[in-house]
CSV table of C-alpha atoms (C1' of nucleotides) in Angstrom, one decimal:
chain,number,residue,atom,x,y,z
Z,1421,MET,CA,-32.5,38.4,23.4
Z,1422,SER,CA,-30.5,36.0,25.6
Z,1423,LYS,CA,-27.3,34.6,24.4
Z,1424,ASN,CA,-28.9,31.2,24.3
Z,1425,ALA,CA,-31.7,32.4,22.1
Z,1426,GLU,CA,-29.2,34.0,19.8
Z,1427,PHE,CA,-27.4,30.7,19.5
Z,1428,ILE,CA,-30.6,28.9,18.8
Z,1429,ASP,CA,-31.4,31.3,16.0
Z,1430,LYS,CA,-27.9,31.1,14.6
Z,1431,LEU,CA,-28.1,27.4,14.4
Z,1432,ARG,CA,-31.6,27.2,13.0
Z,1433,SER,CA,-30.9,29.8,10.4
Z,1434,SER,CA,-28.1,27.7,9.0
Z,1435,GLY,CA,-30.0,24.5,9.1
Z,1436,LEU,CA,-28.5,23.0,12.1
Z,1437,ARG,CA,-30.8,21.7,14.9
Z,1438,PRO,CA,-30.1,23.5,18.2
Z,1439,THR,CA,-29.3,20.5,20.3
Z,1440,LYS,CA,-28.1,20.6,23.9
Z,1441,GLN,CA,-24.6,19.7,22.8
Z,1442,ARG,CA,-24.3,22.3,20.1
Z,1443,LEU,CA,-25.6,25.0,22.4
Z,1444,LYS,CA,-23.1,24.1,25.0
Z,1445,ILE,CA,-20.3,24.2,22.5
Z,1446,CYS,CA,-21.6,27.6,21.2
Z,1447,GLU,CA,-21.4,28.9,24.7
Z,1448,VAL,CA,-17.8,27.8,25.1
Z,1449,LEU,CA,-16.8,29.1,21.7
Z,1450,PHE,CA,-18.8,32.2,21.1
Z,1451,ASN,CA,-19.6,33.6,24.5
Z,1452,ARG,CA,-16.4,35.5,24.9
Z,1453,ASP,CA,-14.9,38.8,24.0
Z,1454,LYS,CA,-11.6,37.8,22.6
Z,1455,THR,CA,-11.1,35.4,19.8
Z,1456,PHE,CA,-10.4,31.9,20.8
Z,1457,HIS,CA,-7.9,29.5,19.3
Z,1458,PHE,CA,-8.2,25.8,20.1
Z,1459,THR,CA,-7.7,22.3,19.0
Z,1460,ILE,CA,-10.5,19.7,19.3
Z,1461,ASN,CA,-8.7,18.3,22.3
Z,1462,ASP,CA,-8.6,21.7,24.0
Z,1463,LEU,CA,-12.3,22.2,23.5
Z,1464,SER,CA,-13.1,18.7,24.6
Z,1465,LYS,CA,-11.1,19.2,27.8
Z,1466,ILE,CA,-12.9,22.5,28.6
Z,1467,ILE,CA,-16.2,20.8,28.3
Z,1468,SER,CA,-15.4,17.9,30.5
Z,1469,ASP,CA,-12.9,19.4,32.9
Z,1470,LYS,CA,-14.2,22.9,33.4
Z,1471,LEU,CA,-17.8,22.5,32.7
Z,1472,GLY,CA,-18.1,18.9,34.0
Z,1473,GLU,CA,-20.3,18.1,31.0
Z,1474,LYS,CA,-20.0,14.9,28.9
Z,1475,ILE,CA,-20.2,15.3,25.2
Z,1476,SER,CA,-18.9,12.5,23.0
Z,1477,LEU,CA,-15.6,13.2,21.3
Z,1478,ALA,CA,-17.3,12.3,18.0
Z,1479,THR,CA,-19.9,15.0,18.6
Z,1480,VAL,CA,-17.2,17.6,19.3
Z,1481,TYR,CA,-15.6,16.7,16.0
Z,1482,ASN,CA,-19.0,16.7,14.1
Z,1483,THR,CA,-20.0,20.0,15.6
Z,1484,VAL,CA,-16.7,21.8,15.1
Z,1485,HIS,CA,-16.7,20.7,11.5
Z,1486,ALA,CA,-20.3,21.7,11.0
Z,1487,PHE,CA,-19.5,25.1,12.5
Z,1488,LYS,CA,-16.5,25.4,10.2
Z,1489,ASN,CA,-18.6,24.5,7.2
Z,1490,LYS,CA,-21.2,27.1,8.1
Z,1491,GLY,CA,-18.4,29.7,8.4
Z,1492,TYR,CA,-18.6,30.1,12.2
Z,1493,LEU,CA,-15.0,28.9,12.6
Z,1494,LYS,CA,-11.9,29.1,10.6
Z,1495,GLU,CA,-9.3,26.3,10.4
Z,1496,ILE,CA,-5.8,27.5,10.7
Z,1497,SER,CA,-2.7,26.1,8.9
Z,1498,ILE,CA,-0.1,25.1,11.3
Z,1499,ASN,CA,2.8,22.8,10.7
Z,1500,SER,CA,1.6,20.3,13.2
Z,1501,ASP,CA,0.0,17.1,14.0
Z,1502,LYS,CA,-3.3,18.6,14.9
Z,1503,SER,CA,-5.8,21.1,13.5
Z,1504,TYR,CA,-6.3,24.5,15.1
Z,1505,PHE,CA,-9.5,26.4,14.9
Z,1506,ASP,CA,-10.2,30.1,15.4
Z,1507,THR,CA,-13.4,31.9,16.3
Z,1508,ASN,CA,-12.1,34.9,14.4
Z,1509,ILE,CA,-13.4,34.2,10.9
Z,1510,SER,CA,-12.2,37.4,9.4
Z,1511,ASN,CA,-9.3,37.4,7.0
Z,1512,HIS,CA,-6.3,37.8,9.3
Z,1513,HIS,CA,-2.9,36.4,10.1
Z,1514,HIS,CA,-1.2,34.6,12.9
Z,1515,PHE,CA,1.8,34.3,15.1
Z,1516,TYR,CA,2.6,30.8,16.2
Z,1517,ASP,CA,4.6,30.5,19.4
Z,1518,GLN,CA,6.8,27.5,19.0
Z,1519,ASP,CA,7.6,27.4,22.7
Z,1520,THR,CA,4.0,27.0,23.8
Z,1521,ASN,CA,2.3,25.8,20.7
Z,1522,GLU,CA,0.0,28.7,21.0
Z,1523,LEU,CA,-1.7,30.6,18.2
Z,1524,ILE,CA,-2.0,34.4,18.5
Z,1525,ASP,CA,-4.0,36.6,16.2
Z,1526,CYS,CA,-2.1,39.1,14.2
Z,1527,ASP,CA,-3.9,42.4,13.6
Z,1528,ASN,CA,-4.2,43.1,9.9
Z,1529,GLU,CA,-2.6,46.5,10.5
Z,1530,LEU,CA,0.5,44.9,11.7
Z,1531,ILE,CA,1.1,43.4,8.3
Z,1532,GLY,CA,0.9,45.5,5.1
Z,1533,ASN,CA,-1.3,44.3,2.4
Z,1534,VAL,CA,0.1,41.2,0.9
Z,1535,ASN,CA,-0.3,41.7,-2.7
Z,1536,ILE,CA,0.1,38.8,-5.1
Z,1537,LYS,CA,1.4,40.0,-8.4
Z,1538,LYS,CA,0.5,36.9,-10.4
Z,1539,ASN,CA,-1.8,34.1,-9.6
Z,1540,ILE,CA,-1.9,30.6,-11.0
Z,1541,THR,CA,-3.7,30.7,-14.3
Z,1542,GLY,CA,-7.3,29.5,-14.2
Z,1543,LYS,CA,-7.5,29.5,-10.4
Z,1544,LYS,CA,-9.3,31.7,-8.0
Z,1545,ILE,CA,-7.6,32.9,-4.8
Z,1546,ASN,CA,-9.6,31.7,-1.8
Z,1547,SER,CA,-7.4,32.9,1.0
Z,1548,VAL,CA,-4.0,34.5,1.7
Z,1549,GLU,CA,-2.6,33.7,5.1
Z,1550,VAL,CA,0.6,34.7,6.8
Z,1551,LEU,CA,2.0,32.6,9.5
Z,1552,ILE,CA,4.8,34.0,11.6
Z,1553,LYS,CA,6.6,31.5,13.7
Z,1554,VAL,CA,8.2,32.8,16.8
Z,1555,ALA,CA,10.2,31.4,19.7
Z,1556,SER,CA,12.0,32.8,22.7
Z,1557,ASP,CA,15.5,31.4,22.2
Z,1558,ASN,CA,18.2,31.2,19.6
Z,1559,GLN,CA,17.5,27.8,18.3
Z,1560,ASN,CA,16.5,27.5,14.7
Z,1561,GLN,CA,13.2,25.7,15.1
Z,1562,ASN,CA,11.1,25.5,12.0
R,1357,MET,CA,32.4,14.9,-9.3
R,1358,SER,CA,29.5,12.5,-9.8
R,1359,LYS,CA,26.1,13.2,-8.2
R,1360,ASN,CA,26.6,10.3,-6.0
R,1361,ALA,CA,29.9,11.4,-4.7
R,1362,GLU,CA,28.4,14.8,-4.1
R,1363,PHE,CA,25.7,13.3,-2.0
R,1364,ILE,CA,28.2,11.3,0.0
R,1365,ASP,CA,30.1,14.5,0.8
R,1366,LYS,CA,27.0,16.3,1.7
R,1367,LEU,CA,26.0,13.6,4.1
R,1368,ARG,CA,29.4,13.2,5.6
R,1369,SER,CA,29.9,16.9,6.0
R,1370,SER,CA,26.8,17.1,8.1
R,1371,GLY,CA,27.6,14.1,10.2
R,1372,LEU,CA,25.2,11.7,8.5
R,1373,ARG,CA,26.6,8.4,7.3
R,1374,PRO,CA,26.1,7.9,3.6
R,1375,THR,CA,24.1,4.7,3.7
R,1376,LYS,CA,22.5,3.1,0.7
R,1377,GLN,CA,19.0,4.2,1.8
R,1378,ARG,CA,20.0,7.8,2.3
R,1379,LEU,CA,21.8,8.0,-1.0
R,1380,LYS,CA,18.8,6.6,-2.8
R,1381,ILE,CA,16.6,9.2,-1.1
R,1382,CYS,CA,19.0,11.9,-2.0
R,1383,GLU,CA,18.7,10.8,-5.6
R,1384,VAL,CA,15.0,11.0,-5.5
R,1385,LEU,CA,14.9,14.4,-3.8
R,1386,PHE,CA,17.9,16.3,-5.0
R,1387,ASN,CA,18.6,14.9,-8.4
R,1388,ARG,CA,16.2,17.2,-10.2
R,1389,ASP,CA,16.0,20.7,-11.7
R,1390,LYS,CA,12.8,21.9,-10.2
R,1391,THR,CA,11.9,22.0,-6.6
R,1392,PHE,CA,10.0,19.1,-5.3
R,1393,HIS,CA,7.1,19.1,-2.9
R,1394,PHE,CA,6.1,15.8,-1.3
R,1395,THR,CA,4.6,14.0,1.6
R,1396,ILE,CA,6.3,11.1,3.3
R,1397,ASN,CA,3.8,8.9,1.5
R,1398,ASP,CA,4.6,10.4,-1.9
R,1399,LEU,CA,8.3,9.8,-1.4
R,1400,SER,CA,7.8,6.3,-0.1
R,1401,LYS,CA,5.6,5.5,-3.1
R,1402,ILE,CA,8.2,6.8,-5.6
R,1403,ILE,CA,10.9,4.6,-4.0
R,1404,SER,CA,8.8,1.4,-4.0
R,1405,ASP,CA,6.7,1.9,-7.1
R,1406,LYS,CA,8.9,3.8,-9.5
R,1407,LEU,CA,12.3,2.6,-8.4
R,1408,GLY,CA,11.2,-0.8,-7.2
R,1409,GLU,CA,13.4,-0.4,-4.1
R,1410,LYS,CA,12.4,-1.4,-0.6
R,1411,ILE,CA,13.2,1.1,2.1
R,1412,SER,CA,11.4,0.8,5.4
R,1413,LEU,CA,8.8,3.4,6.1
R,1414,ALA,CA,10.6,4.2,9.4
R,1415,THR,CA,13.8,4.9,7.5
R,1416,VAL,CA,12.0,7.3,5.2
R,1417,TYR,CA,10.7,9.1,8.2
R,1418,ASN,CA,14.0,9.1,9.9
R,1419,THR,CA,15.8,10.3,6.8
R,1420,VAL,CA,13.4,13.0,5.9
R,1421,HIS,CA,13.6,14.4,9.4
R,1422,ALA,CA,17.3,14.1,9.5
R,1423,PHE,CA,17.5,16.1,6.2
R,1424,LYS,CA,15.1,18.6,7.6
R,1425,ASN,CA,17.1,19.1,10.7
R,1426,LYS,CA,20.2,19.5,8.6
R,1427,GLY,CA,18.5,22.1,6.6
R,1428,TYR,CA,18.2,20.2,3.3
R,1429,LEU,CA,14.5,20.2,3.4
R,1430,LYS,CA,11.8,22.6,4.6
R,1431,GLU,CA,8.6,21.6,6.2
R,1432,ILE,CA,5.6,23.5,4.9
R,1433,SER,CA,2.5,24.5,6.8
R,1434,ILE,CA,-0.6,23.2,5.2
R,1435,ASN,CA,-3.9,22.9,6.7
R,1436,SER,CA,-4.0,19.2,6.4
R,1437,ASP,CA,-3.6,15.9,8.0
R,1438,LYS,CA,-0.1,15.3,6.8
R,1439,SER,CA,3.2,17.0,6.5
R,1440,TYR,CA,4.5,18.5,3.3
R,1441,PHE,CA,8.2,18.9,2.6
R,1442,ASP,CA,10.0,21.1,0.1
R,1443,THR,CA,13.4,20.7,-1.5
R,1444,ASN,CA,13.5,24.5,-1.9
R,1445,ILE,CA,14.9,25.6,1.4
R,1446,SER,CA,15.1,29.3,0.6
R,1447,ASN,CA,12.6,31.7,2.2
R,1448,HIS,CA,9.7,31.6,-0.1
R,1449,HIS,CA,5.9,31.2,-0.2
R,1450,HIS,CA,3.4,28.8,-1.6
R,1451,PHE,CA,0.2,28.4,-3.6
R,1452,TYR,CA,-1.8,25.5,-2.4
R,1453,ASP,CA,-4.2,24.1,-5.0
R,1454,GLN,CA,-7.2,22.9,-3.2
R,1455,ASP,CA,-8.5,20.9,-6.2
R,1456,THR,CA,-5.5,18.7,-6.4
R,1457,ASN,CA,-3.8,19.1,-3.0
R,1458,GLU,CA,-0.7,20.3,-4.8
R,1459,LEU,CA,1.8,22.7,-3.4
R,1460,ILE,CA,3.3,25.2,-5.9
R,1461,ASP,CA,6.3,27.5,-5.1
R,1462,CYS,CA,5.6,31.1,-5.3
R,1463,ASP,CA,8.5,33.2,-6.4
R,1464,ASN,CA,9.4,35.8,-3.9
R,1465,GLU,CA,9.1,38.6,-6.5
R,1466,LEU,CA,5.4,37.7,-6.8
R,1467,ILE,CA,4.9,38.9,-3.3
R,1468,GLY,CA,6.1,42.2,-1.9
R,1469,ASN,CA,8.1,42.0,1.2
R,1470,VAL,CA,5.9,41.0,4.1
R,1471,ASN,CA,6.8,43.5,6.8
R,1472,ILE,CA,5.7,42.8,10.3
R,1473,LYS,CA,5.3,46.1,12.1
R,1474,LYS,CA,5.3,44.7,15.6
R,1475,ASN,CA,6.4,41.3,16.9
R,1476,ILE,CA,5.4,39.5,20.1
R,1477,THR,CA,7.5,40.9,22.9
R,1478,GLY,CA,10.4,38.7,23.9
R,1479,LYS,CA,10.2,36.5,20.9
R,1480,LYS,CA,12.3,36.0,17.9
R,1481,ILE,CA,10.8,35.6,14.4
R,1482,ASN,CA,11.8,32.3,13.0
R,1483,SER,CA,9.9,32.3,9.8
R,1484,VAL,CA,7.3,34.2,7.8
R,1485,GLU,CA,5.3,32.2,5.4
R,1486,VAL,CA,2.5,33.2,3.1
R,1487,LEU,CA,0.1,30.5,2.0
R,1488,ILE,CA,-2.2,31.3,-0.9
R,1489,LYS,CA,-5.1,28.8,-1.3
R,1490,VAL,CA,-6.5,28.6,-4.8
R,1491,ALA,CA,-9.2,26.5,-6.5
R,1492,SER,CA,-10.7,26.5,-9.9
R,1493,ASP,CA,-14.4,26.9,-9.1
R,1494,ASN,CA,-16.6,29.2,-7.2
R,1495,GLN,CA,-17.0,27.3,-4.0
R,1496,ASN,CA,-15.7,28.8,-0.9
R,1497,GLN,CA,-13.4,26.1,0.3
R,1498,ASN,CA,-11.1,27.0,3.2
C,1353,DC,C1',39.4,-6.7,10.9
C,1354,DA,C1',37.6,-5.9,15.4
C,1355,DA,C1',34.9,-2.9,18.1
C,1356,DC,C1',31.8,0.7,18.3
C,1357,DA,C1',28.4,3.9,17.2
C,1358,DG,C1',25.1,5.0,14.1
C,1359,DT,C1',21.3,3.0,11.0
C,1360,DT,C1',17.8,0.2,9.3
C,1361,DT,C1',14.0,-2.6,10.0
C,1362,DA,C1',9.5,-4.8,11.1
C,1363,DG,C1',6.2,-4.4,13.9
C,1364,DA,C1',4.1,-2.4,18.0
C,1365,DA,C1',2.4,1.8,20.0
C,1366,DT,C1',0.3,6.3,19.9
C,1367,DA,C1',-2.5,10.1,18.4
C,1368,DA,C1',-5.7,12.5,15.6
C,1369,DT,C1',-9.5,11.8,13.0
C,1370,DT,C1',-13.3,9.5,10.6
C,1371,DA,C1',-16.7,5.7,10.0
C,1372,DT,C1',-20.4,2.8,11.8
C,1373,DA,C1',-24.6,1.5,13.4
C,1374,DA,C1',-27.6,1.7,17.1
C,1375,DT,C1',-30.1,4.8,20.0
C,1376,DG,C1',-32.0,9.3,20.9
C,1377,DT,C1',-34.2,13.8,19.9
C,1378,DA,C1',-35.9,17.9,17.2
C,1379,DT,C1',-39.1,18.9,13.7
C,1380,DT,C1',-43.1,18.5,10.6
C,1381,DG,C1',-47.6,17.5,9.3
C,1382,DT,C1',-51.8,16.2,10.7
L,404,DA,C1',-50.3,16.6,21.0
L,405,DC,C1',-48.4,12.6,18.4
L,406,DA,C1',-46.7,9.8,15.2
L,407,DA,C1',-43.4,9.7,11.5
L,408,DT,C1',-39.3,11.2,9.8
L,409,DA,C1',-35.0,13.1,9.3
L,410,DC,C1',-31.2,14.6,11.7
L,411,DA,C1',-27.9,14.0,15.9
L,412,DT,C1',-25.4,11.7,19.4
L,413,DT,C1',-22.9,8.1,21.1
L,414,DA,C1',-19.6,4.4,22.1
L,415,DT,C1',-16.8,1.9,19.7
L,416,DA,C1',-14.2,0.3,15.8
L,417,DA,C1',-11.4,1.6,12.0
L,418,DT,C1',-8.2,4.4,9.6
L,419,DT,C1',-4.2,7.2,8.9
L,420,DA,C1',0.0,9.6,10.0
L,421,DT,C1',3.6,9.3,12.8
L,422,DT,C1',6.8,7.8,16.5
L,423,DC,C1',8.8,4.2,19.3
L,424,DT,C1',11.3,-0.1,20.2
L,425,DA,C1',14.6,-3.5,20.2
L,426,DA,C1',17.0,-6.5,17.4
L,427,DA,C1',19.9,-7.1,13.4
L,428,DC,C1',22.9,-4.7,10.3
L,429,DT,C1',26.5,-1.5,8.4
L,430,DG,C1',29.8,2.3,8.0
L,431,DT,C1',33.8,4.1,10.4
L,432,DT,C1',37.9,4.3,13.2
L,433,DG,C1',41.9,2.5,15.0
DNA sequence: CAACAGTTTAGAATAATTATAATGTATTGT
DNA sequence: ACAATACATTATAATTATTCTAAACTGTTG
């Protein structure tokens, strides 16, 4: 089955119509080996600059959020002014390079199991994420 | 020494002039027993609504950032559209209640040491933060 | 108390994101 | 295949958080 047909299936099976725009975005996001970290702006730029396609910014937002809601993307917590997304939807952690504003996946084996000894009463744990901020120099950026 | 005199010292010793506005903000932030989590908007509301004072929003931003840079506040990474700050500047982790958008400190003893087996080459670790997202129901909010 | 540097302020500017409402397109039933 | 419908896309406006600006103000130093 072609990649494109796979994407069509994937979309249909989750109740999303396989439109041109969504398929193009699928290609950009999911047609790769390594996981991909991006902001809406990154994605939008790739589509217009590298691919020379024109997809409305609103559609990029809509699509990314639809994909996130369907579980095809994960939104990552960064102390920042914009949202980061990750094509790696498994439970994993991140390095955040403060010099370049880049997110890097952190293999789960690199971090021992984070065990939470006591949870808030009456609440269910939805996720546990470790964010490791790194930078090259000796300044105390937080 | 009165609380106010303490704040004046604290500010002076870090090269910040003890202005009316900064002292008022010190009172709100540091004159409490428990740690305090807030957004700029929260703080601004407390000042105007509860205290009936008028401090320009720009000043609130300036002051909070000055305090953060001096190490009196910590900025917390939340997957959100706004910045959260914490008066607890020690190295610690957080619960984030997705129902109420509330941040709750997580005692370090509740989480075993997070040991990172391998860091990114050439970079220095500035911080390691665990964020535990909790919610009351069975929906898979992320 | 004068001079200076640091601060506050209102409002403008910017940036990320969401809402709107008209137009366009995939799907469904016939 | 085709009309009807529901869902999507789009440009643009609106909103929200934050930063910038330049003028007025205030704490500090001599």
